[in-house]
Amino acid sequence: MSFTLVLGGARSGKSRHAEALVARYPAPWTYIATAEAWDDEMRARIAEHRARRGAEWITLEAPLDLPAILAGAGSRPVLVDCLTLWLTNLMLGERDIAAAAAALGGTLETRTAPTVLVANEVGLGIVPDNALARRFRDAAGRLNQDLAARAASVHFIAAGLPLVLKGEP
Amino acid sequence: MSFTLVLGGARSGKSRHAEALVARYPAPWTYIATAEAWDDEMRARIAEHRARRGAEWITLEAPLDLPAILAGAGSRPVLVDCLTLWLTNLMLGERDIAAAAAALGGTLETRTAPTVLVANEVGLGIVPDNALARRFRDAAGRLNQDLAARAASVHFIAAGLPLVLKGEP
Amino acid sequence: MSFTLVLGGARSGKSRHAEALVARYPAPWTYIATAEAWDDEMRARIAEHRARRGAEWITLEAPLDLPAILAGAGSRPVLVDCLTLWLTNLMLGERDIAAAAAALGGTLETRTAPTVLVANEVGLGIVPDNALARRFRDAAGRLNQDLAARAASVHFIAAGLPLVLKGEP
């Protein structure tokens, strides 16, 4: 197990940074998208990201079954973008988050190919008014901590610039 | 006066990091809790934190009178968790925040035993809709700046990983 | 083009840090304010900032026409505080944000005098409920990324303490 976790805020350039990390390895690269296009805003954002990536990327969709899809990627370099949307999907789908996180951990443990995971940092604003948002914030924070502890490298991105919290640049 | 300030977002692992800093010194350690268990969500969070700490921690409660309680801790190593909840309690109780912050500063100045203060960073999201949240955000930012200027060390925690903003790791 | 970008949250001490960077150069210094005093809260904040700066600062107001005002500052050291309020004004005034950002980039390219730009990081909280706030967050993140890529130095400020993301301290 030797993956990199890329953390950052909204529009921080974390996806672009993560793509560059994966592109250090020979193509083809696998892009595992967790986003679901449930409205126009999300469709536009997905299309924009997809247009930026070239034909050397194979896109797989994993709104819920991330551990299994990641396991299926085998020895190809993989980018998972992003864990926070996956967590959103799990919560909206009323899945067992602890079990899903454990399954992801299990899959990561068996992978030997380059793996980069993108996640949002969402805990640096005011306490949200509604209880669901607070539960989400707690779950996202716990998942980030858990993965950061196991990751070989952790990069925090602000305004497109990386800050190495752990491991290699 | 030579205290450490540990800053971080919600569920960033800042309490755990701060506990480890205090536990570098011989037990017993004093844990000064500022949280009030005014609902089930908060009760659960307090119980979870308390369960993680062992029997070597003496817990004192200081939802409002933090300066006096901290003064009473004498020569034992102390962890204050957290300043941002203390500020919330002061605002909800309509206390004089400037006077309370000055009293805290006075107490810190006289302490010679190891002291670690935990605070939330809450200013990195969108401007909140309601005026009270904006006032709270301003007050929290001012308190953090003021204490960071006086602290011997300041650590920023993201996903459980510390970043040294000032002083020693 | 060789400007410094100072990023930070609300009440992080970013203005104070930026003022100190500009004050390394001989006075007089030009302060370009983008804030509009449309309510008492904002008026109080503007007055507080202005009181802190001394008589060696020449204040210009540029709620919308920042590129032109900045161009007019000539060879004097300039502080722009802040880009995020400018972006707010552009959005509320339904201006063309991409064109305005390009004009700002053009002005920066021709400047040779010391220039420090202040901007807010607003993307590290929970996803905002309303679509306008999400669009604003996206636009602010894009502008920060774009300017950070061109800046000679980028400082991130937390609790008044700078973290160098790029370039010189």
Coordinates of C-alpha atoms in Angstrom, one line a residue:
Chain A
M1 CA 0.0 0.0 0.0
S2 CA 1.6 3.3 -1.1
F3 CA -0.9 5.9 -2.2
T4 CA -0.9 9.7 -2.2
L5 CA -3.7 11.7 -0.7
V6 CA -4.4 15.1 -2.3
L7 CA -6.4 17.4 0.0
G8 CA -7.8 20.9 -0.8
G9 CA -10.7 23.2 -0.9
A10 CA -13.2 23.8 -3.6
R11 CA -11.6 25.1 -6.8
S12 CA -8.2 24.8 -5.2
G13 CA -6.6 23.0 -8.2
K14 CA -6.5 19.7 -6.4
S15 CA -7.7 17.6 -9.4
R16 CA -5.2 19.2 -11.7
H17 CA -2.4 18.6 -9.2
A18 CA -3.5 14.9 -8.8
E19 CA -3.6 14.4 -12.5
A20 CA -0.1 15.6 -12.8
L21 CA 1.0 13.2 -10.1
V22 CA -0.5 10.2 -12.0
A23 CA 0.8 11.4 -15.3
R24 CA 4.4 10.9 -14.0
Y25 CA 3.8 7.2 -14.8
P26 CA 3.3 5.7 -18.3
A27 CA -0.2 5.9 -19.8
P28 CA -2.8 4.7 -19.9
W29 CA -4.2 6.0 -16.7
T30 CA -7.4 5.2 -15.0
Y31 CA -9.7 7.9 -13.8
I32 CA -12.3 6.8 -11.3
A33 CA -15.0 9.4 -11.1
T34 CA -17.3 9.3 -8.1
A35 CA -19.5 12.2 -9.2
E36 CA -23.0 11.6 -10.3
A37 CA -24.5 14.0 -12.8
W38 CA -27.8 14.6 -10.9
D39 CA -28.2 18.2 -12.1
D40 CA -26.9 20.6 -14.8
E41 CA -24.4 22.2 -12.5
M42 CA -22.8 18.9 -11.8
R43 CA -23.0 17.8 -15.4
A44 CA -21.1 21.0 -16.4
R45 CA -18.4 20.4 -13.9
I46 CA -17.9 16.8 -14.9
A47 CA -17.8 17.8 -18.6
E48 CA -15.2 20.4 -17.8
H49 CA -12.9 18.0 -15.9
R50 CA -13.3 15.3 -18.6
A51 CA -12.4 17.8 -21.4
R52 CA -9.2 18.8 -19.6
R53 CA -8.1 15.2 -19.4
G54 CA -6.9 13.7 -22.7
A55 CA -7.6 10.4 -24.5
E56 CA -4.9 8.6 -22.5
W57 CA -7.3 8.5 -19.5
I58 CA -9.8 5.6 -19.1
T59 CA -12.8 6.9 -17.1
L60 CA -14.6 4.5 -14.8
E61 CA -17.6 5.6 -12.7
A62 CA -17.9 4.6 -9.1
P63 CA -20.5 6.7 -7.3
L64 CA -20.9 4.0 -4.6
D65 CA -18.8 0.8 -5.4
L66 CA -15.4 2.5 -5.2
P67 CA -13.6 -0.3 -3.4
A68 CA -14.6 -2.9 -6.1
I69 CA -14.0 -0.7 -9.1
L70 CA -10.6 0.3 -7.7
A71 CA -9.7 -3.4 -7.1
G72 CA -10.6 -4.0 -10.8
A73 CA -8.1 -1.3 -12.0
G74 CA -5.3 -3.8 -11.4
S75 CA -1.8 -2.6 -12.2
R76 CA -2.7 0.6 -14.0
P77 CA -2.0 4.0 -12.3
V78 CA -5.3 5.3 -10.8
L79 CA -6.7 8.6 -9.9
V80 CA -9.8 8.6 -7.6
D81 CA -11.6 12.0 -7.8
C82 CA -13.0 12.4 -5.3
L83 CA -13.5 10.7 -1.9
T84 CA -15.7 13.5 -0.6
L85 CA -18.3 13.0 -3.3
W86 CA -18.2 9.3 -2.7
L87 CA -18.9 9.9 0.9
T88 CA -21.8 12.2 -0.1
N89 CA -23.2 9.4 -2.2
L90 CA -22.8 6.9 0.6
M91 CA -24.6 9.2 3.0
L92 CA -27.5 10.0 0.6
G93 CA -27.8 6.3 -0.2
E94 CA -27.8 5.5 3.5
R95 CA -25.0 3.0 3.1
D96 CA -22.8 1.8 6.0
I97 CA -19.9 4.4 5.9
A98 CA -17.7 2.6 8.3
A99 CA -18.0 -0.7 6.3
A100 CA -17.3 1.2 3.0
A101 CA -14.3 3.0 4.4
A102 CA -12.9 -0.4 5.7
A103 CA -13.5 -2.0 2.3
L104 CA -11.6 1.0 0.6
G105 CA -8.8 0.5 3.1
G106 CA -8.7 -3.2 2.3
T107 CA -8.5 -2.5 -1.4
L108 CA -5.8 0.1 -1.0
E109 CA -3.8 -2.4 1.1
T110 CA -3.6 -4.9 -1.8
R111 CA -2.8 -2.3 -4.5
T112 CA 0.8 -2.0 -5.7
A113 CA 0.3 0.3 -8.7
P114 CA 0.5 4.1 -8.3
T115 CA -2.7 5.5 -6.7
V116 CA -3.7 9.0 -6.0
L117 CA -6.8 9.9 -4.0
V118 CA -8.4 13.4 -4.1
A119 CA -10.4 14.6 -1.1
N120 CA -12.0 17.9 0.0
E121 CA -11.1 19.6 3.2
V122 CA -14.5 20.9 4.4
G123 CA -14.0 21.6 8.1
L124 CA -12.4 25.1 8.1
G125 CA -15.6 27.2 8.0
I126 CA -18.2 28.1 10.5
V127 CA -20.2 25.2 12.1
P128 CA -23.0 24.5 9.6
D129 CA -26.6 25.2 10.7
N130 CA -28.0 21.8 9.8
A131 CA -27.3 18.5 11.5
L132 CA -26.8 16.6 8.3
A133 CA -24.0 18.9 7.2
R134 CA -22.4 18.6 10.6
R135 CA -22.5 14.8 10.4
F136 CA -21.1 14.9 6.8
R137 CA -18.3 17.2 8.0
D138 CA -17.4 14.8 10.8
A139 CA -17.4 11.8 8.5
A140 CA -15.3 13.6 5.9
G141 CA -12.8 14.7 8.5
R142 CA -12.6 11.1 9.9
L143 CA -12.1 9.6 6.5
N144 CA -9.4 12.2 5.6
Q145 CA -7.5 11.5 8.9
D146 CA -7.8 7.8 8.5
L147 CA -6.4 7.8 4.9
A148 CA -3.8 10.5 5.7
A149 CA -2.4 8.2 8.5
R150 CA -1.9 5.3 6.0
A151 CA -0.8 7.4 2.9
A152 CA 2.8 7.5 1.8
S153 CA 2.3 11.1 0.9
V154 CA -0.2 13.8 1.7
H155 CA -0.4 17.1 -0.3
F156 CA -2.5 20.0 0.7
I157 CA -3.4 22.3 -2.2
A158 CA -4.2 26.0 -1.9
A159 CA -4.6 28.2 -5.0
G160 CA -3.1 25.5 -7.1
L161 CA 0.1 25.3 -5.0
P162 CA 1.0 22.1 -3.1
L163 CA 2.1 22.0 0.5
V164 CA 3.6 18.6 1.5
L165 CA 2.1 17.5 4.8
K166 CA 3.8 14.1 4.6
G167 CA 6.1 12.1 2.4
E168 CA 7.4 13.1 -1.1
P169 CA 6.5 16.1 -3.2
Chain B
M1 CA 4.7 32.2 29.3
S2 CA 5.5 29.5 26.8
F3 CA 2.4 27.7 25.5
T4 CA 1.6 25.9 22.3
L5 CA -1.4 26.8 20.2
V6 CA -2.9 23.9 18.1
L7 CA -5.2 25.2 15.3
G8 CA -7.3 23.2 12.9
G9 CA -10.7 22.6 11.4
A10 CA -13.5 20.4 12.6
R11 CA -12.5 16.7 12.8
S12 CA -8.9 17.6 11.8
G13 CA -7.3 15.5 14.6
K14 CA -6.3 18.6 16.6
S15 CA -7.4 17.3 20.0
R16 CA -5.5 14.1 19.5
H17 CA -2.4 16.0 18.4
A18 CA -2.6 18.3 21.4
E19 CA -3.0 15.3 23.8
A20 CA 0.2 13.8 22.4
L21 CA 2.0 17.1 23.0
V22 CA 1.0 17.2 26.6
A23 CA 1.7 13.5 27.1
R24 CA 5.4 14.2 26.4
Y25 CA 5.5 15.4 30.0
P26 CA 5.1 13.1 33.1
A27 CA 1.5 12.4 34.1
P28 CA -0.9 13.4 35.7
W29 CA -2.1 15.8 33.1
T30 CA -5.0 18.2 33.4
Y31 CA -7.6 18.4 30.7
I32 CA -9.7 21.6 30.8
A33 CA -12.9 21.1 28.9
T34 CA -14.8 24.1 27.8
A35 CA -17.7 22.2 26.1
E36 CA -21.1 22.2 27.7
A37 CA -23.3 19.2 27.1
W38 CA -26.4 21.1 26.1
D39 CA -27.7 18.5 23.6
D40 CA -27.2 14.8 22.7
E41 CA -24.8 15.6 19.8
M42 CA -22.5 17.5 22.1
R43 CA -22.8 14.8 24.9
A44 CA -21.8 12.1 22.4
R45 CA -18.8 14.1 21.3
I46 CA -17.6 14.8 24.9
A47 CA -18.0 11.1 25.8
E48 CA -16.0 10.1 22.8
H49 CA -13.1 12.4 23.6
R50 CA -13.2 11.4 27.3
A51 CA -13.1 7.7 26.5
R52 CA -10.0 8.2 24.3
R53 CA -8.1 9.9 27.2
G54 CA -7.0 7.5 29.9
A55 CA -7.1 7.6 33.7
E56 CA -4.0 9.7 33.8
W57 CA -6.0 12.7 32.8
I58 CA -7.8 14.9 35.4
T59 CA -10.7 16.6 33.7
L60 CA -11.9 20.1 34.8
E61 CA -14.8 21.9 33.3
A62 CA -14.5 25.6 32.4
P63 CA -17.3 26.6 30.0
L64 CA -16.8 30.3 31.1
D65 CA -14.2 30.7 33.9
L66 CA -11.3 29.4 31.9
P67 CA -8.7 32.0 33.2
A68 CA -9.4 31.1 36.9
I69 CA -9.5 27.3 36.3
L70 CA -6.3 27.5 34.3
A71 CA -4.7 29.5 37.1
G72 CA -5.7 26.8 39.6
A73 CA -4.0 24.0 37.6
G74 CA -0.7 25.1 39.0
S75 CA 2.4 23.3 37.9
R76 CA 0.7 20.4 36.2
P77 CA 0.8 20.1 32.4
V78 CA -2.5 21.4 31.0
L79 CA -4.5 20.9 27.8
V80 CA -7.3 23.4 27.1
D81 CA -9.8 22.0 24.6
C82 CA -11.0 24.3 23.1
L83 CA -10.8 28.1 23.0
T84 CA -13.4 28.3 20.2
L85 CA -16.1 26.7 22.3
W86 CA -15.1 28.9 25.2
L87 CA -15.6 31.9 22.9
T88 CA -19.0 30.5 21.9
N89 CA -20.0 30.2 25.5
L90 CA -18.9 33.8 26.3
M91 CA -20.9 35.1 23.3
L92 CA -24.0 33.1 24.2
G93 CA -23.6 34.3 27.8
E94 CA -23.2 37.9 26.7
R95 CA -19.9 38.2 28.6
D96 CA -17.2 40.8 27.9
I97 CA -15.0 39.0 25.4
A98 CA -12.1 41.5 25.4
A99 CA -12.0 41.3 29.2
A100 CA -12.1 37.5 29.2
A101 CA -9.3 37.3 26.5
A102 CA -7.2 39.7 28.6
A103 CA -7.7 37.6 31.7
L104 CA -6.7 34.5 29.8
G105 CA -3.6 36.3 28.6
G106 CA -2.8 37.3 32.2
T107 CA -3.1 33.8 33.4
L108 CA -0.9 32.4 30.5
E109 CA 1.7 35.0 31.4
T110 CA 2.1 33.6 34.9
R111 CA 2.1 29.9 34.0
T112 CA 5.5 28.1 33.8
A113 CA 4.1 24.5 33.4
P114 CA 3.5 23.0 29.9
T115 CA 0.3 24.4 28.4
V116 CA -1.3 23.4 25.1
L117 CA -4.3 25.4 23.8
V118 CA -6.6 24.0 21.1
A119 CA -8.6 26.4 18.8
N120 CA -10.7 26.0 15.7
E121 CA -9.9 27.8 12.4
V122 CA -13.3 28.9 11.2
G123 CA -12.6 31.7 8.7
L124 CA -11.8 29.7 5.5
G125 CA -15.4 29.2 4.2
I126 CA -17.9 31.4 2.5
V127 CA -19.0 34.5 4.4
P128 CA -21.8 33.3 6.7
D129 CA -25.4 34.6 6.0
N130 CA -26.2 35.6 9.5
A131 CA -24.6 38.5 11.4
L132 CA -24.0 36.6 14.7
A133 CA -21.9 34.0 12.8
R134 CA -19.9 36.8 11.2
R135 CA -19.3 38.4 14.6
F136 CA -18.3 35.0 16.0
R137 CA -15.9 34.4 13.1
D138 CA -14.3 37.8 13.6
A139 CA -13.9 37.2 17.4
A140 CA -12.4 33.7 16.9
G141 CA -10.0 35.1 14.3
R142 CA -8.9 37.9 16.6
L143 CA -8.4 35.5 19.5
N144 CA -6.4 33.1 17.4
Q145 CA -4.2 35.9 16.1
D146 CA -3.6 37.3 19.5
L147 CA -2.6 34.0 21.0
A148 CA -0.5 32.9 18.0
A149 CA 1.5 36.1 18.4
R150 CA 2.3 35.2 22.1
A151 CA 2.7 31.4 21.7
A152 CA 6.1 29.7 21.7
S153 CA 4.8 27.3 19.0
V154 CA 1.8 27.2 16.7
H155 CA 0.8 24.0 14.9
F156 CA -1.8 23.9 12.1
I157 CA -3.5 20.4 11.8
A158 CA -5.0 19.0 8.6
A159 CA -6.2 15.4 8.3
G160 CA -4.3 14.7 11.5
L161 CA -1.0 15.9 10.2
P162 CA 0.8 18.9 11.8
L163 CA 2.3 21.9 10.0
V164 CA 4.5 24.0 12.1
L165 CA 3.6 27.7 11.7
K166 CA 5.9 28.9 14.5
G167 CA 8.4 27.4 16.9
E168 CA 9.1 23.8 17.7
P169 CA 7.4 20.7 16.2
Chain C
M1 CA 5.5 41.4 -13.5
S2 CA 6.5 40.4 -10.0
F3 CA 3.8 40.6 -7.5
T4 CA 3.0 38.9 -4.2
L5 CA -0.3 37.2 -3.4
V6 CA -1.4 37.1 0.2
L7 CA -4.1 34.5 0.8
G8 CA -6.0 33.8 4.0
G9 CA -9.3 33.4 5.8
A10 CA -11.5 36.0 7.5
R11 CA -9.6 37.7 10.3
S12 CA -6.5 35.8 9.6
G13 CA -4.2 38.9 9.7
K14 CA -3.7 38.9 6.0
S15 CA -4.1 42.7 5.6
R16 CA -1.7 43.4 8.3
H17 CA 0.9 41.0 6.8
A18 CA 0.4 42.5 3.4
E19 CA 0.9 46.1 4.8
A20 CA 4.2 45.0 6.4
L21 CA 5.3 43.6 3.0
V22 CA 4.6 46.9 1.2
A23 CA 6.2 48.9 4.1
R24 CA 9.5 47.3 3.3
Y25 CA 9.8 49.8 0.5
P26 CA 10.1 53.6 0.9
A27 CA 6.9 55.5 1.5
P28 CA 4.5 56.9 0.2
W29 CA 2.5 53.7 -0.4
T30 CA -0.7 53.4 -2.3
Y31 CA -3.6 51.4 -0.8
I32 CA -6.2 50.4 -3.3
A33 CA -9.4 49.6 -1.4
T34 CA -12.1 47.5 -3.2
A35 CA -14.6 47.6 -0.3
E36 CA -17.8 49.6 -0.7
A37 CA -19.3 50.9 2.6
W38 CA -22.9 49.7 1.8
D39 CA -23.8 49.0 5.4
D40 CA -22.7 49.9 9.0
E41 CA -20.8 46.6 9.5
M42 CA -18.7 47.3 6.4
R43 CA -18.2 51.0 7.3
A44 CA -16.8 50.0 10.7
R45 CA -14.5 47.5 9.1
I46 CA -13.2 50.0 6.6
A47 CA -12.7 52.6 9.3
E48 CA -10.8 50.2 11.5
H49 CA -8.4 49.2 8.7
R50 CA -7.9 52.9 7.7
A51 CA -7.1 53.9 11.3
R52 CA -4.4 51.2 11.5
R53 CA -2.7 52.5 8.5
G54 CA -0.8 55.8 9.0
A55 CA -0.6 59.0 7.0
E56 CA 2.1 57.5 4.7
W57 CA -0.6 55.6 2.9
I58 CA -2.5 57.2 0.0
T59 CA -5.9 55.5 -0.3
L60 CA -7.6 55.0 -3.6
E61 CA -11.0 53.3 -4.1
A62 CA -11.6 50.8 -6.8
P63 CA -14.8 48.8 -6.1
L64 CA -15.0 47.9 -9.8
D65 CA -12.3 49.6 -11.9
L66 CA -9.3 47.9 -10.2
P67 CA -7.2 47.4 -13.4
A68 CA -7.4 51.1 -14.4
I69 CA -6.8 52.4 -10.9
L70 CA -3.8 50.0 -10.4
A71 CA -2.4 51.1 -13.8
G72 CA -2.6 54.7 -12.6
A73 CA -0.6 54.0 -9.4
G74 CA 2.6 54.1 -11.6
S75 CA 5.9 53.5 -9.8
R76 CA 4.6 53.7 -6.2
P77 CA 4.4 50.5 -4.1
V78 CA 0.8 49.3 -4.1
L79 CA -1.3 47.1 -1.8
V80 CA -4.7 45.9 -3.3
D81 CA -7.1 44.9 -0.5
C82 CA -8.8 42.8 -1.5
L83 CA -9.5 40.8 -4.7
T84 CA -12.3 38.8 -3.2
L85 CA -14.4 41.9 -2.5
W86 CA -13.6 43.2 -6.0
L87 CA -14.9 39.9 -7.3
T88 CA -18.0 40.3 -5.1
N89 CA -18.6 43.7 -6.6
L90 CA -18.2 42.4 -10.1
M91 CA -20.7 39.7 -9.5
L92 CA -23.2 41.9 -7.9
G93 CA -22.8 44.5 -10.7
E94 CA -23.2 41.7 -13.3
R95 CA -19.8 42.5 -14.9
D96 CA -17.9 40.2 -17.2
I97 CA -15.6 38.5 -14.7
A98 CA -13.3 36.8 -17.2
A99 CA -12.7 40.1 -19.0
A100 CA -12.1 41.9 -15.7
A101 CA -9.6 39.2 -14.6
A102 CA -7.8 39.4 -18.0
A103 CA -7.6 43.2 -17.7
L104 CA -6.1 42.8 -14.2
G105 CA -3.6 40.3 -15.5
G106 CA -2.7 42.8 -18.3
T107 CA -2.1 45.6 -15.8
L108 CA 0.0 43.4 -13.5
E109 CA 2.1 42.4 -16.5
T110 CA 3.2 46.0 -17.1
R111 CA 3.8 47.0 -13.5
T112 CA 7.4 47.0 -12.3
A113 CA 6.8 48.6 -8.9
P114 CA 6.2 46.4 -5.8
T115 CA 2.7 45.1 -5.7
V116 CA 1.0 43.0 -3.1
L117 CA -2.5 41.6 -3.6
V118 CA -4.7 40.3 -0.8
A119 CA -7.3 37.6 -1.4
N120 CA -9.6 35.4 0.7
E121 CA -9.5 31.7 0.7
V122 CA -13.2 30.7 0.8
G123 CA -13.4 27.1 -0.3
L124 CA -12.5 25.2 2.8
G125 CA -15.9 24.9 4.4
I126 CA -19.0 22.9 3.6
V127 CA -20.6 23.3 0.2
P128 CA -22.9 26.4 0.5
D129 CA -26.6 25.8 0.2
N130 CA -27.3 28.5 -2.4
A131 CA -26.1 28.5 -6.0
L132 CA -24.9 32.1 -6.0
A133 CA -22.5 31.3 -3.2
R134 CA -21.2 28.2 -5.0
R135 CA -20.6 30.3 -8.2
F136 CA -18.8 32.9 -6.2
R137 CA -16.7 30.2 -4.5
D138 CA -15.8 28.8 -7.9
A139 CA -14.9 32.2 -9.3
A140 CA -12.8 33.2 -6.3
G141 CA -10.9 29.9 -6.4
R142 CA -10.2 30.3 -10.1
L143 CA -9.0 33.9 -9.7
N144 CA -6.7 32.8 -6.8
Q145 CA -5.3 29.9 -8.8
D146 CA -4.7 32.1 -11.8
L147 CA -2.9 34.8 -9.9
A148 CA -1.0 32.3 -7.8
A149 CA 0.4 30.8 -10.9
R150 CA 1.8 34.2 -12.1
A151 CA 2.8 35.6 -8.7
A152 CA 6.5 35.7 -7.7
S153 CA 5.5 34.9 -4.2
V154 CA 2.4 33.4 -2.5
H155 CA 1.9 33.6 1.3
F156 CA -0.9 31.8 3.1
I157 CA -1.8 33.4 6.4
A158 CA -3.3 31.6 9.4
A159 CA -3.7 33.3 12.8
G160 CA -1.4 36.1 11.6
L161 CA 1.4 33.7 10.7
P162 CA 2.6 33.3 7.2
L163 CA 3.3 30.1 5.3
V164 CA 5.2 30.5 2.1
L165 CA 3.5 28.5 -0.7
K166 CA 5.8 30.0 -3.4
G167 CA 8.8 32.3 -3.7
E168 CA 10.3 34.5 -1.0
P169 CA 9.2 35.1 2.6

